[in-house]
XYZ file of C-alpha atoms in Angstrom:
721
model
C 0.000 0.000 0.000
C 1.075 3.614 -0.312
C 0.228 6.848 1.428
C 0.880 10.253 -0.072
C 1.798 13.156 2.201
C 2.620 16.739 1.298
C 5.008 18.692 3.516
C 5.747 22.110 2.050
C 7.182 21.566 -1.393
C 8.278 18.040 -0.561
C 6.459 15.022 -1.883
C 6.706 12.072 0.478
C 5.729 8.504 -0.308
C 5.437 5.893 2.393
C 6.014 2.489 0.824
C 5.566 -0.669 2.829
C 7.965 -3.204 1.339
C 6.854 -6.494 2.867
C 5.889 -6.651 6.530
C 6.031 -3.650 8.812
C 8.419 -4.997 11.427
C 10.728 -7.788 12.405
C 8.862 -10.910 13.371
C 9.522 -13.272 16.205
C 9.437 -17.014 15.729
C 8.104 -19.437 18.260
C 5.538 -19.132 21.004
C 5.698 -17.562 24.434
C 6.944 -20.723 26.086
C 9.757 -21.497 23.610
C 12.222 -19.050 25.157
C 15.242 -20.580 26.896
C 14.551 -20.671 30.641
C 17.967 -19.095 31.266
C 16.652 -15.915 29.663
C 13.848 -15.547 32.196
C 16.223 -13.866 34.658
C 17.373 -10.266 34.678
C 13.971 -8.778 33.913
C 12.617 -5.229 34.359
C 9.645 -5.490 36.770
C 9.495 -1.810 37.783
C 10.620 1.639 36.674
C 14.440 1.749 36.587
C 14.575 -2.036 36.967
C 14.991 -2.364 40.757
C 14.226 -0.837 44.153
C 17.581 0.964 44.099
C 16.373 2.702 40.889
C 19.676 2.211 39.093
C 18.027 1.650 35.712
C 20.688 -0.983 35.055
C 20.270 -4.601 33.987
C 23.646 -6.292 34.638
C 22.335 -9.633 33.344
C 21.816 -8.387 29.783
C 24.315 -10.333 27.682
C 22.720 -10.506 24.239
C 22.771 -6.807 23.367
C 26.154 -5.098 23.054
C 28.066 -2.340 21.279
C 28.833 -4.623 18.328
C 25.237 -5.579 17.490
C 23.113 -2.696 18.782
C 23.174 -1.087 15.326
C 21.269 -4.166 14.108
C 18.220 -3.460 16.289
C 15.053 -3.774 14.207
C 11.432 -3.127 15.025
C 10.014 -6.406 16.320
C 6.454 -5.260 16.902
C 4.400 -2.150 17.581
C 1.365 -2.085 19.876
C -0.938 0.908 19.189
C -2.792 2.833 21.891
C -5.346 5.632 21.729
C -3.227 8.033 23.771
C 0.373 8.827 24.714
C 2.501 6.261 26.541
C 4.641 8.452 28.796
C 4.838 5.669 31.375
C 7.649 3.169 31.062
C 7.036 -0.486 30.180
C 7.818 -3.066 32.846
C 8.713 -6.624 31.921
C 8.401 -9.879 33.844
C 7.641 -13.551 33.312
C 4.411 -14.682 34.937
C 2.412 -17.898 35.085
C -0.610 -17.789 32.783
C -3.271 -20.469 33.301
C -3.122 -23.262 30.693
C 0.074 -21.768 29.227
C 2.769 -21.658 31.883
C 5.530 -19.024 31.975
C 4.848 -16.068 29.677
C 6.973 -12.950 29.453
C 4.715 -9.890 29.427
C 5.165 -6.163 28.959
C 2.853 -4.047 31.127
C 2.281 -0.356 30.508
C -0.447 2.246 30.915
C -1.585 4.885 28.451
C -3.257 8.277 28.620
C -6.209 6.477 27.004
C -7.015 5.071 30.451
C -6.035 1.464 29.811
C -3.390 -0.718 31.403
C -2.126 -3.170 28.797
C -0.441 -6.539 29.251
C 1.322 -7.396 25.991
C 3.005 -10.662 25.076
C 6.686 -9.851 24.687
C 7.129 -12.592 22.102
C 4.761 -11.226 19.482
C 3.183 -7.954 20.625
C -0.277 -9.481 21.053
C -2.541 -8.271 23.840
C -2.932 -10.633 26.782
C -5.388 -8.390 28.621
C -6.309 -4.782 29.277
C -7.778 -3.040 32.303
C -9.651 0.272 32.121
C -9.086 2.599 35.082
C -11.896 4.847 36.217
C -12.031 8.441 34.947
C -10.556 11.370 36.836
C -11.182 14.794 35.323
C -8.659 16.502 37.611
C -5.447 15.034 36.199
C -2.888 17.528 34.915
C -1.130 15.140 32.539
C -2.692 11.845 31.469
C -5.011 9.364 33.104
C -2.094 6.927 33.398
C 1.358 8.524 33.472
C 2.880 6.438 36.268
C 4.849 3.278 35.544
C 3.604 -0.003 36.973
C 5.363 -2.563 39.172
C 5.048 -6.350 38.937
C 5.526 -8.367 42.130
C 4.771 -11.808 43.561
C 2.472 -11.268 46.551
C 0.526 -13.898 48.477
C 1.498 -16.597 45.993
C 0.195 -14.570 43.063
C 1.802 -12.475 40.322
C 0.360 -8.967 40.633
C 0.500 -5.657 38.795
C 0.447 -2.488 40.907
C -0.363 0.571 38.827
C -1.835 4.041 39.306
C -4.506 5.696 37.199
C -5.705 9.207 37.996
C -5.707 9.424 41.803
C -6.206 5.683 42.322
C -3.745 2.861 42.992
C -4.815 -0.535 41.648
C -3.695 -4.106 42.259
C -4.438 -6.462 39.359
C -3.984 -10.160 38.719
C -0.987 -10.172 36.363
C -2.268 -13.214 34.466
C -5.804 -11.990 33.789
C -5.942 -8.257 34.539
C -8.797 -8.761 36.993
C -9.101 -6.191 39.792
C -7.921 -7.303 43.237
C -8.300 -3.983 45.048
C -8.167 -0.216 44.570
C -7.249 2.715 46.813
C -8.094 6.381 46.189
C -5.507 9.021 47.099
C -8.399 11.437 47.445
C -12.177 11.162 47.511
C -12.391 8.936 44.439
C -14.422 11.543 42.584
C -14.462 10.752 38.844
C -15.978 14.042 37.629
C -14.075 16.569 39.776
C -11.943 18.883 37.643
C -8.752 20.813 38.281
C -10.581 23.471 40.296
C -12.032 21.027 42.799
C -9.775 17.940 43.093
C -6.498 17.775 41.180
C -4.928 14.841 43.044
C -2.916 12.551 40.749
C -0.436 9.707 41.185
C 2.579 10.171 38.917
C 4.913 8.436 41.378
C 5.866 4.887 40.387
C 5.263 2.527 43.318
C 7.689 0.387 45.263
C 6.241 -2.973 46.298
C 7.706 -4.825 49.305
C 5.985 -8.235 49.543
C 7.802 -9.342 52.719
C 6.852 -6.130 54.522
C 3.336 -6.074 52.997
C 3.850 -2.539 51.673
C 3.043 -0.557 48.546
C 4.730 2.868 48.663
C 4.008 5.876 46.436
C 3.544 9.630 46.386
C 0.671 11.866 45.275
C 0.784 15.408 43.908
C -1.509 18.281 42.935
C 0.842 19.669 40.270
C 2.148 22.447 42.537
C -1.189 24.231 42.865
C -4.319 24.573 44.936
C -6.823 23.177 45.649
C -5.272 20.483 47.762
C -1.813 19.283 48.659
C 0.228 16.160 48.020
C 1.479 13.448 50.334
C 3.080 10.023 50.663
C 1.225 6.719 51.158
C 1.926 3.221 52.449
C -0.712 0.579 51.700
C -0.987 -3.116 52.398
C 0.215 -4.968 49.307
C -2.263 -7.738 50.099
C -5.546 -5.876 50.503
C -4.818 -2.215 49.660
C -5.810 -0.809 53.058
C -3.826 2.221 54.230
C -1.017 1.366 56.627
C 0.158 4.968 57.123
C 0.303 8.395 55.479
C 3.165 10.906 55.688
C 2.263 14.600 55.545
C 5.170 16.572 54.090
C 3.914 19.917 55.400
C 3.885 18.945 59.079
C 6.139 15.873 59.153
C 3.339 13.890 60.801
C 2.746 10.191 60.153
C -0.946 9.272 60.300
C -1.766 5.655 61.241
C -5.264 4.150 61.199
C -6.337 1.911 64.048
C -6.048 -1.841 63.530
C -9.782 -2.198 62.860
C -9.986 0.704 60.390
C -10.408 -0.110 56.726
C -9.210 3.059 55.025
C -9.548 2.919 51.225
C -9.669 6.693 50.593
C -7.372 9.346 52.039
C -5.479 12.562 51.424
C -4.078 15.397 53.513
C -6.806 18.011 53.098
C -10.339 16.673 52.540
C -12.874 16.401 55.365
C -13.410 13.037 57.044
C -16.880 12.622 55.550
C -15.538 13.183 52.022
C -13.060 10.364 52.597
C -15.578 7.947 54.115
C -13.947 8.207 57.562
C -15.430 8.401 61.031
C -16.168 11.960 62.134
C -13.536 11.789 64.894
C -10.924 9.996 62.770
C -8.374 12.821 62.641
C -8.648 13.576 66.345
C -8.444 9.999 67.574
C -5.940 8.243 65.274
C -2.227 8.418 65.930
C -0.571 11.299 64.063
C -3.662 12.178 62.010
C -4.524 15.506 63.664
C -2.161 17.558 61.455
C -2.875 20.866 59.716
C -5.049 20.109 56.672
C -4.690 23.520 55.011
C -4.630 23.390 51.204
C -1.220 24.763 50.217
C -0.532 23.283 46.780
C 2.688 21.841 48.268
C 3.715 18.411 49.526
C 4.004 17.162 45.945
C 5.688 13.814 45.303
C 5.922 12.551 41.730
C 9.263 10.785 41.972
C 9.548 6.993 41.982
C 10.226 5.413 45.378
C 13.623 3.879 46.204
C 14.178 1.399 49.039
C 17.159 0.190 51.091
C 15.925 -3.129 52.482
C 18.867 -3.566 54.864
C 18.488 -0.151 56.482
C 14.699 -0.281 56.172
C 14.818 3.193 54.640
C 12.453 4.657 52.036
C 13.844 7.385 49.751
C 11.904 9.809 47.556
C 12.160 13.404 46.383
C 9.549 16.137 46.678
C 8.596 18.806 44.191
C 7.900 22.515 43.923
C 6.495 24.573 46.812
C 6.175 28.325 46.272
C 7.022 30.134 49.504
C 7.549 33.746 48.423
C 5.448 36.731 49.485
C 3.820 37.193 46.076
C 0.028 37.041 46.688
C -0.487 35.496 43.235
C 1.408 32.347 44.208
C -0.051 29.574 46.365
C 0.446 29.204 50.109
C 2.261 28.636 52.375
C 4.280 31.742 53.220
C 7.954 31.401 54.194
C 9.662 29.408 55.551
C 9.367 26.453 53.188
C 8.038 23.350 54.989
C 10.874 21.033 56.004
C 10.118 18.156 53.627
C 9.301 20.144 50.472
C 11.750 20.339 47.533
C 13.894 17.806 49.366
C 15.277 14.318 49.538
C 13.038 12.651 52.120
C 14.066 9.465 53.938
C 11.526 7.548 56.025
C 11.647 4.421 58.152
C 9.419 1.523 57.131
C 6.931 2.649 59.795
C 6.596 6.049 58.090
C 8.504 8.111 60.624
C 11.191 10.476 59.293
C 14.798 9.264 59.328
C 16.468 12.316 57.802
C 16.025 14.888 55.050
C 18.154 17.284 52.995
C 17.605 19.949 50.374
C 19.943 22.279 48.484
C 18.146 25.566 49.191
C 15.638 27.119 51.571
C 14.110 29.596 49.107
C 13.173 28.705 45.532
C 10.996 30.878 43.342
C 12.188 29.268 40.090
C 10.703 25.745 40.342
C 14.137 24.153 40.712
C 12.645 21.192 42.519
C 12.918 17.400 42.274
C 11.028 14.831 40.232
C 13.679 12.271 39.404
C 14.066 9.324 41.741
C 16.982 8.707 44.084
C 19.745 6.313 42.972
C 21.058 3.907 45.646
C 24.498 2.365 45.091
C 27.887 1.659 46.648
C 31.115 3.199 45.379
C 34.440 4.546 46.608
C 34.655 8.212 47.596
C 37.810 9.690 49.119
C 39.380 6.229 49.276
C 36.548 4.628 51.275
C 33.782 2.394 49.933
C 30.469 3.963 50.957
C 26.738 3.306 50.625
C 25.432 6.368 48.823
C 22.321 8.052 47.490
C 22.448 10.230 44.399
C 19.776 12.638 43.248
C 19.300 15.276 40.603
C 16.809 18.046 40.037
C 15.565 20.729 37.709
C 18.478 22.904 38.848
C 20.782 20.848 36.589
C 22.836 19.499 39.521
C 23.628 15.926 40.538
C 24.162 15.556 44.313
C 25.884 12.679 46.126
C 25.082 12.027 49.797
C 25.680 9.297 52.326
C 22.780 6.887 52.528
C 22.575 7.527 56.283
C 22.567 11.290 55.753
C 25.728 12.317 57.571
C 28.757 13.080 55.423
C 31.401 10.903 57.103
C 34.130 13.368 56.160
C 32.530 16.594 57.455
C 30.097 15.213 60.041
C 27.247 17.257 58.506
C 24.184 16.212 56.519
C 25.525 17.475 53.210
C 26.750 16.084 49.878
C 30.167 14.541 49.359
C 30.111 16.418 46.079
C 27.717 18.134 43.681
C 28.092 18.793 39.962
C 26.126 21.370 37.984
C 26.014 20.497 34.274
C 23.311 22.821 32.867
C 21.503 25.995 33.892
C 18.184 24.272 34.570
C 14.738 25.780 35.027
C 11.094 24.777 35.314
C 11.435 22.660 32.142
C 15.166 22.077 32.403
C 17.706 20.202 34.440
C 17.084 16.544 35.228
C 13.499 15.286 35.526
C 14.036 11.629 34.600
C 15.718 9.225 37.006
C 19.407 8.727 36.075
C 20.945 5.312 35.457
C 23.898 4.017 37.475
C 26.344 1.437 36.147
C 29.501 0.679 38.084
C 31.120 3.952 39.136
C 29.264 6.099 36.582
C 25.914 7.880 36.529
C 24.151 8.679 33.243
C 21.317 11.140 32.671
C 19.687 13.488 30.201
C 18.656 17.116 30.661
C 15.617 19.085 29.536
C 15.157 22.584 28.149
C 16.548 25.427 30.253
C 14.863 28.806 30.507
C 17.854 30.832 29.342
C 20.401 28.536 27.686
C 18.789 26.958 24.626
C 21.859 25.175 23.269
C 22.796 23.082 26.277
C 24.312 19.625 25.916
C 21.565 17.098 26.772
C 23.379 13.814 27.593
C 25.882 13.328 30.424
C 28.051 10.793 32.242
C 29.685 11.632 35.594
C 32.179 9.806 37.767
C 30.539 8.813 41.038
C 33.881 9.083 42.806
C 34.211 12.852 42.436
C 31.507 14.149 40.069
C 33.887 14.820 37.204
C 32.399 14.802 33.710
C 33.401 11.621 31.880
C 31.593 12.599 28.706
C 28.801 14.755 27.356
C 27.029 14.382 24.035
C 25.605 17.294 22.051
C 24.407 15.066 19.200
C 21.083 14.460 20.905
C 17.778 16.103 21.786
C 16.566 17.171 25.247
C 15.656 14.231 27.478
C 12.904 14.317 30.115
C 12.548 10.588 30.786
C 14.566 8.132 32.827
C 17.813 6.693 31.482
C 18.514 2.957 31.158
C 21.745 0.994 31.020
C 23.062 -2.452 30.187
C 26.730 -3.514 30.122
C 28.457 -1.049 27.806
C 25.278 0.736 26.662
C 23.085 3.668 27.762
C 19.549 4.337 26.464
C 17.661 7.672 26.468
C 14.397 8.694 24.755
C 14.340 12.258 23.401
C 11.767 14.895 22.557
C 12.763 14.550 18.892
C 10.873 11.209 18.910
C 14.116 9.241 18.881
C 15.593 6.580 21.163
C 19.369 6.973 21.271
C 21.800 4.316 22.396
C 25.170 5.576 23.613
C 28.500 3.896 24.160
C 28.725 3.968 27.954
C 32.479 4.574 27.896
C 32.684 7.350 25.288
C 29.201 8.806 24.766
C 29.278 7.993 21.064
C 25.791 7.490 19.613
C 25.890 3.874 18.456
C 22.309 3.672 17.199
C 19.099 5.696 16.941
C 15.597 4.322 16.581
C 12.385 6.138 15.745
C 9.737 6.108 18.466
C 6.807 7.559 16.547
C 6.148 10.147 19.263
C 7.794 12.262 21.961
C 10.214 10.226 24.055
C 9.374 10.415 27.779
C 9.161 6.661 28.385
C 12.133 4.773 29.816
C 13.412 1.863 27.738
C 13.239 -1.557 29.412
C 15.940 -3.943 28.179
C 15.431 -7.666 28.701
C 16.851 -10.687 26.888
C 18.362 -8.720 24.022
C 15.128 -6.828 23.394
C 14.196 -3.189 24.017
C 10.667 -2.126 24.999
C 9.683 1.562 25.038
C 6.629 3.798 24.784
C 6.096 7.131 23.067
C 4.033 10.273 23.435
C 3.428 12.960 26.044
C 1.036 15.800 26.769
C -0.785 17.689 29.499
C -4.561 17.360 29.646
C -4.676 20.099 32.263
C -2.971 22.709 30.072
C -4.977 25.525 28.498
C -6.573 24.437 25.234
C -4.344 26.700 23.119
C -1.172 25.126 24.519
C 0.257 22.508 22.115
C 0.820 20.058 24.973
C -2.953 19.935 25.516
C -3.465 18.659 21.976
C -0.527 16.259 22.265
C -2.206 14.614 25.260
C -4.888 13.268 22.906
C -2.641 11.963 20.140
C -2.587 8.161 19.657
C 0.781 6.539 20.323
C 2.285 3.102 20.764
C 4.636 0.740 22.551
C 7.500 -0.546 20.406
C 9.742 -3.557 20.802
C 13.132 -3.841 19.116
C 15.284 -6.933 18.685
C 18.642 -7.716 17.096
C 18.265 -9.070 13.585
C 19.719 -12.559 13.410
C 19.387 -13.261 17.124
C 17.277 -16.179 18.310
C 13.606 -15.303 18.019
C 14.190 -12.250 15.816
C 13.986 -12.794 12.060
C 14.670 -9.998 9.578
C 11.938 -8.790 7.253
C 11.704 -5.698 5.097
C 11.389 -2.468 7.103
C 8.949 0.363 6.592
C 10.598 2.977 4.374
C 9.806 6.606 3.661
C 10.792 7.804 0.159
C 11.393 11.558 0.046
C 12.356 13.165 -3.295
C 13.971 16.584 -2.969
C 16.572 18.654 -4.812
C 16.523 16.170 -7.733
C 17.634 13.281 -5.522
C 15.796 10.543 -3.630
C 16.278 10.226 0.136
C 15.036 7.112 1.932
C 14.294 7.011 5.667
C 14.134 3.754 7.610
C 11.186 4.350 9.950
C 12.360 1.631 12.317
C 15.787 3.169 12.844
C 15.308 6.815 11.817
C 18.337 6.554 9.536
C 18.416 8.353 6.155
C 20.310 7.313 3.044
C 20.547 8.956 -0.378
C 19.270 6.190 -2.648
C 19.486 8.139 -5.933
C 21.964 11.062 -5.906
C 21.307 14.115 -8.074
C 24.543 13.667 -10.010
C 23.345 10.250 -11.174
C 19.746 10.918 -12.231
C 17.406 13.902 -12.101
C 14.447 12.507 -10.157
C 11.409 14.349 -8.834
C 7.716 14.107 -8.031
C 5.715 11.240 -6.626
C 7.074 7.758 -6.013
C 4.846 4.838 -6.998
C 5.378 1.166 -6.206
C 4.855 -1.020 -9.273
C 1.876 -3.370 -8.880
C 3.754 -6.411 -10.247
C 5.213 -7.427 -6.873
C 8.792 -6.838 -7.996
C 9.451 -4.155 -5.410
C 10.508 -1.770 -8.167
C 9.218 1.783 -8.079
C 8.569 4.580 -10.550
C 9.070 8.347 -10.426
C 9.714 11.315 -12.713
C 13.210 11.311 -14.268
C 14.357 14.024 -16.682
C 18.141 13.969 -16.844
C 19.460 15.556 -20.046
C 16.377 17.713 -20.330
C 18.344 20.818 -21.330
C 20.031 18.863 -24.135
C 16.700 17.797 -25.580
C 16.783 14.184 -24.370
C 13.414 12.467 -24.371
C 11.850 12.528 -20.904
C 9.513 10.378 -18.854
C 9.269 8.227 -15.743
C 12.152 6.072 -14.580
C 11.649 2.574 -13.172
C 14.123 1.841 -10.375
C 15.004 -1.263 -8.386
C 15.153 -1.183 -4.577
C 18.845 -0.331 -4.677
C 18.260 2.737 -6.885
C 19.349 1.187 -10.189
C 17.482 2.427 -13.283
C 15.939 -0.695 -14.860
C 13.532 0.869 -17.343
C 11.790 4.023 -18.486
C 8.339 5.036 -19.642
C 8.568 7.952 -22.055
C 6.030 10.708 -22.426
C 4.250 10.467 -25.791
C 5.307 13.009 -28.407
C 2.690 15.578 -29.311
C 2.986 16.426 -33.038
C 3.895 20.039 -33.754
C 4.691 20.862 -30.108
C 8.112 21.871 -28.816
C 8.564 19.192 -26.153
C 10.197 19.811 -22.794
C 8.298 17.463 -20.473
C 8.350 17.917 -16.695
C 7.278 14.449 -15.430
C 5.899 14.597 -11.901
C 2.802 12.784 -10.577
C 1.964 9.079 -10.751
C -0.643 6.595 -9.520
C -1.803 3.076 -10.450
C -5.485 2.136 -10.445
C -6.999 -1.268 -9.688
C -6.623 -2.289 -13.354
C -2.875 -1.502 -13.044
C -3.207 1.421 -15.446
C -0.640 4.125 -14.809
C -1.818 7.743 -14.569
C 0.857 10.441 -14.692
C 1.108 14.215 -14.873
C 3.404 16.512 -16.805
C 3.728 19.817 -14.945
C 4.023 21.809 -18.152
C 6.146 24.934 -18.302
C 5.323 25.675 -14.668
C 4.364 29.266 -15.338
C 1.341 30.385 -13.341
C -0.264 31.810 -16.476
C 0.386 28.757 -18.655
C -2.197 26.040 -19.180
C -0.099 23.325 -20.765
C 0.151 20.638 -18.097
C -1.004 17.135 -19.013
C -2.762 14.112 -17.572
C -1.738 10.909 -19.337
C -2.701 7.260 -18.870
C -0.434 4.331 -19.824
C -1.826 0.830 -20.276
C -0.424 -2.488 -18.989
C 1.318 -4.817 -19.408
C 4.246 -2.987 -21.045
C 2.958 0.603 -20.637
C 3.928 1.483 -24.195
C 0.394 2.425 -25.254
C -0.951 5.669 -23.824
C -3.713 8.234 -24.050
C -3.428 11.945 -23.285
C -6.532 12.773 -21.223
C -5.974 16.503 -20.600
C -3.544 19.102 -21.978
C -4.675 22.378 -20.356
C -3.688 21.915 -16.726
C -2.071 24.745 -14.762
C 1.064 23.370 -13.077
C -0.165 19.776 -12.815
C 0.903 18.121 -9.571
C 0.242 14.945 -7.603
C -2.379 12.278 -8.265
C -4.602 10.107 -6.073
C -7.151 7.467 -7.126
C -10.128 6.414 -5.001
C -11.730 2.995 -4.721
C -14.189 3.752 -7.519
C -11.430 4.629 -9.973
C -11.871 8.402 -9.967
C -8.623 10.302 -10.487
C -7.875 13.363 -8.337
C -5.249 15.793 -9.564
C -3.809 18.871 -7.876
C -3.284 22.104 -9.803
C -0.698 23.939 -7.728
C -1.033 27.332 -9.433
C -2.662 29.708 -6.910
C -5.273 29.579 -5.565
C -4.794 25.831 -6.045
C -7.565 23.381 -6.862
C -8.099 19.625 -6.936
C -9.646 18.304 -10.154
C -11.606 15.074 -10.363
C -11.623 12.926 -13.506
C -14.007 10.011 -13.945
C -13.898 7.150 -16.447
C -14.168 5.395 -18.674
C -10.522 5.931 -19.556
């Protein structure tokens, strides 16, 4: 099939040569059992949020350039969340590797990793008060109570689902559960990706109100088994609210009245730690993923923007900034504070945190230390001791900090970095003042020195991923880039089909990633509001020639311009000049021949100025001229054809246009039909066209032709021809 697009003066033809993507042989249960380890069951792969899969052995610097599109799973909205990957037991099938991801369209999808087919989907309930999308948080897959489960947020609700069937096990509302409340009444949303601790029976996550009133954010701990609230941490007061043992709390936040939350009238006054100030401040926002140190029994997360200036147009509270806002917050497993740190006490520039904390061990100042690293919209990466106190200075302060870009409300680091060995990798967004900043970075964890930076990239807002020797980042130019971890060289780029905010999950030599982004809560004239409604997809890439990944023809975009033919591989984003201008003079539409040969046809008029006879060249897939169809000679006319448009109808007749002289006042363009099988016989259907352009043919055989002379019209021709 073919699709014609017009972009400015460019004519683009999308030709599908064979199948759309690489295919995968075998069923779900044919994968070697040894490959079922080293999976990606949560955002950034693990509770330490390193974004690193050390068990990946199939994908490397030598073969990453051979990544091909394995399958594409379409959704009706952006996929800004990151896919998570795990092998689960499916009834009557056994072990099946699945990819789980949510979309702005309100569905959680479980996709078979082997072939891209849907296993199940679950529709979350509506929530009109979300600022971004209905599902923008990444899921987590865990084995709880003898069952594989998916924990995922949609709107202001956390859900637990049966991973094999998608059936609902329980739900918890971080708010009243209102499905029709808009941004002006209840803007609670869960963007924080949960941490699931089966042994401790905990699901941990944050909630935010997008830095604005009404409301305020907070941090939740639920039972992983039944979804009842275990405790709630209020960032504004530092209080930890715990229900009584007999309470069954399934709705809660830090500002609504007890009745709105389905609680007893005296709940706040009589439950431990629950009688805190419930003023709506627009602060207390947590949209970072949750990191966990199981040995220390510490929970780490970062908190977001809280305006504390004296400007009456900004939300409450007044100065000073509450202790746990715009900070690294560390809690014990019982929800009580362990320690906290932040880089500044006053911030009127939204230089807050959204990226998750990295937990790792490395050597600093000659001593191996357990550390926590974090980065924010200020463009700085900070390294602290995991217990808080800097063992060199005795203060709660970083061992080092490294500023790499200016930062700003849309700049700095918003996606969780990846940590591999003694190096941290991350991308940066778009700063307010410096528009030409380098967007990809690698720092030494020993001292914060820059190991490499890469300018050949687009801004990155999503989380980074890493496997041995490789780093993956999705950019706003709709491209997934894969870097050499040692040098920063871009080893491969792959087209995503939409804005890149989703983190790539790398498992068993395959890469899974979503695309798309937008903000439903933005004003309607803002482009990000429209982007929030654009369909998107999840894509899987595999290495051609590897087990389970067979090569088939890719989807190619043919783009004639400047008398040459450029071809874009839509799976990889790579462009090659198939027909250079010094070889042939090609232009106009590109049409795939209907004989199944894979050859294509387009206007070709080399030697025109010397009087050579002109027409339409027939080219093989490698750009070799294998034939030509010449324009018929019109007796008595000085011929200087300008071959341009082409289209085949269902009878395999070839319709073409000759632009004519191209003068706006001239009416000498032509519509011609050539007849199969050899296309030597022809009939001139029209000779008075004004700058005849492209052609399209509908299912009934009518021919549509564009006259590009202003004001520009589309003419319709009907048979018989």
